[in-house]
PDB file of C-alpha atoms in Angstrom:
ATOM      1  CA  MET A   1     -62.350 -29.134  31.088  1.00  0.00           C
ATOM      2  CA  GLY A   2     -59.492 -30.747  30.318  1.00  0.00           C
ATOM      3  CA  GLY A   3     -56.960 -29.078  27.851  1.00  0.00           C
ATOM      4  CA  LYS A   4     -53.841 -27.131  28.302  1.00  0.00           C
ATOM      5  CA  ARG A   5     -54.189 -23.196  30.296  1.00  0.00           C
ATOM      6  CA  PRO A   6     -52.519 -20.358  28.917  1.00  0.00           C
ATOM      7  CA  VAL A   7     -48.914 -20.079  30.170  1.00  0.00           C
ATOM      8  CA  VAL A   8     -47.474 -16.242  29.928  1.00  0.00           C
ATOM      9  CA  ARG A   9     -43.983 -16.336  30.530  1.00  0.00           C
ATOM     10  CA  LEU A  10     -42.060 -13.963  32.744  1.00  0.00           C
ATOM     11  CA  CYS A  11     -38.827 -11.862  33.001  1.00  0.00           C
ATOM     12  CA  PRO A  12     -37.222 -13.563  35.616  1.00  0.00           C
ATOM     13  CA  VAL A  13     -35.813  -9.759  37.282  1.00  0.00           C
ATOM     14  CA  CYS A  14     -38.760  -7.550  36.470  1.00  0.00           C
ATOM     15  CA  HIS A  15     -41.785  -9.238  36.013  1.00  0.00           C
ATOM     16  CA  SER A  16     -42.074  -8.132  33.194  1.00  0.00           C
ATOM     17  CA  ARG A  17     -44.259  -9.892  30.394  1.00  0.00           C
ATOM     18  CA  ASN A  18     -42.455  -7.795  27.407  1.00  0.00           C
ATOM     19  CA  ILE A  19     -39.744 -11.013  27.127  1.00  0.00           C
ATOM     20  CA  GLU A  20     -39.146 -12.267  23.678  1.00  0.00           C
ATOM     21  CA  ARG A  21     -36.498 -14.902  22.205  1.00  0.00           C
ATOM     22  CA  ALA A  22     -33.120 -14.489  22.044  1.00  0.00           C
ATOM     23  CA  SER A  23     -32.615 -15.277  17.444  1.00  0.00           C
ATOM     24  CA  ALA A  24     -34.865 -17.070  15.806  1.00  0.00           C
ATOM     25  CA  LEU A  25     -32.422 -19.718  16.707  1.00  0.00           C
ATOM     26  CA  SER A  26     -31.982 -20.047  20.495  1.00  0.00           C
ATOM     27  CA  GLY A  27     -32.914 -23.534  21.231  1.00  0.00           C
ATOM     28  CA  TRP A  28     -32.098 -24.490  17.891  1.00  0.00           C
ATOM     29  CA  LEU A  29     -28.477 -26.573  18.613  1.00  0.00           C
ATOM     30  CA  THR A  30     -28.058 -25.038  22.243  1.00  0.00           C
ATOM     31  CA  PRO A  31     -31.388 -24.021  24.994  1.00  0.00           C
ATOM     32  CA  ASP A  32     -33.069 -21.049  24.630  1.00  0.00           C
ATOM     33  CA  GLU A  33     -32.094 -17.109  25.161  1.00  0.00           C
ATOM     34  CA  TYR A  34     -34.422 -14.947  26.215  1.00  0.00           C
ATOM     35  CA  ILE A  35     -34.112 -11.092  26.244  1.00  0.00           C
ATOM     36  CA  CYS A  36     -36.522  -8.530  28.561  1.00  0.00           C
ATOM     37  CA  LEU A  37     -37.261  -5.599  26.346  1.00  0.00           C
ATOM     38  CA  ASP A  38     -37.656  -3.753  29.704  1.00  0.00           C
ATOM     39  CA  CYS A  39     -34.764  -4.444  31.736  1.00  0.00           C
ATOM     40  CA  GLY A  40     -32.370  -5.311  29.215  1.00  0.00           C
ATOM     41  CA  TYR A  41     -32.241  -9.228  31.014  1.00  0.00           C
ATOM     42  CA  ARG A  42     -30.429 -12.274  29.166  1.00  0.00           C
ATOM     43  CA  GLY A  43     -30.851 -15.804  29.466  1.00  0.00           C
ATOM     44  CA  PRO A  44     -32.401 -19.044  29.866  1.00  0.00           C
ATOM     45  CA  VAL A  45     -33.934 -18.712  32.391  1.00  0.00           C
ATOM     46  CA  VAL A  46     -37.799 -16.972  32.482  1.00  0.00           C
ATOM     47  CA  LEU A  47     -40.676 -17.267  34.269  1.00  0.00           C
ATOM     48  CA  GLU A  48     -43.390 -19.247  33.497  1.00  0.00           C
ATOM     49  CA  VAL A  49     -47.018 -18.792  35.074  1.00  0.00           C
ATOM     50  CA  GLU A  50     -50.334 -20.209  33.442  1.00  0.00           C
ATOM     51  CA  LEU A  51     -53.047 -18.201  33.749  1.00  0.00           C
ATOM     52  CA  VAL A  52     -56.194 -19.436  35.805  1.00  0.00           C
ATOM     53  CA  GLU A  53     -59.233 -18.414  34.916  1.00  0.00           C
ATOM     54  CA  ASP A  54     -61.652 -17.437  37.624  1.00  0.00           C
ATOM     55  CA  GLU A  55     -64.808 -19.655  37.097  1.00  0.00           C
ATOM     56  CA  GLY A  56     -67.458 -16.076  38.046  1.00  0.00           C
ATOM     57  CA  SER A  57     -66.385 -13.437  35.924  1.00  0.00           C
ATOM     58  CA  GLY A  58     -64.149 -15.530  33.441  1.00  0.00           C
ATOM     59  CA  GLU A  59     -60.945 -13.960  32.615  1.00  0.00           C
ATOM     60  CA  VAL A  60     -58.703 -14.379  33.298  1.00  0.00           C
ATOM     61  CA  ASP A  61     -55.819 -13.536  36.502  1.00  0.00           C
TER      62      ASP A  61
END
């Protein structure tokens, strides 16, 4: 199977998936900035993790 794997963005502090872009203009003239809604982290660094499908069950890990 070719193609891109789905990517999940995680907070670098608490590893939560509950992270979003700081504003609609973030990334336009300045680097993307993200906010973690769980721990309050705000910054340009996030963890991007590729999801891998489990071949036996068809589930995503």
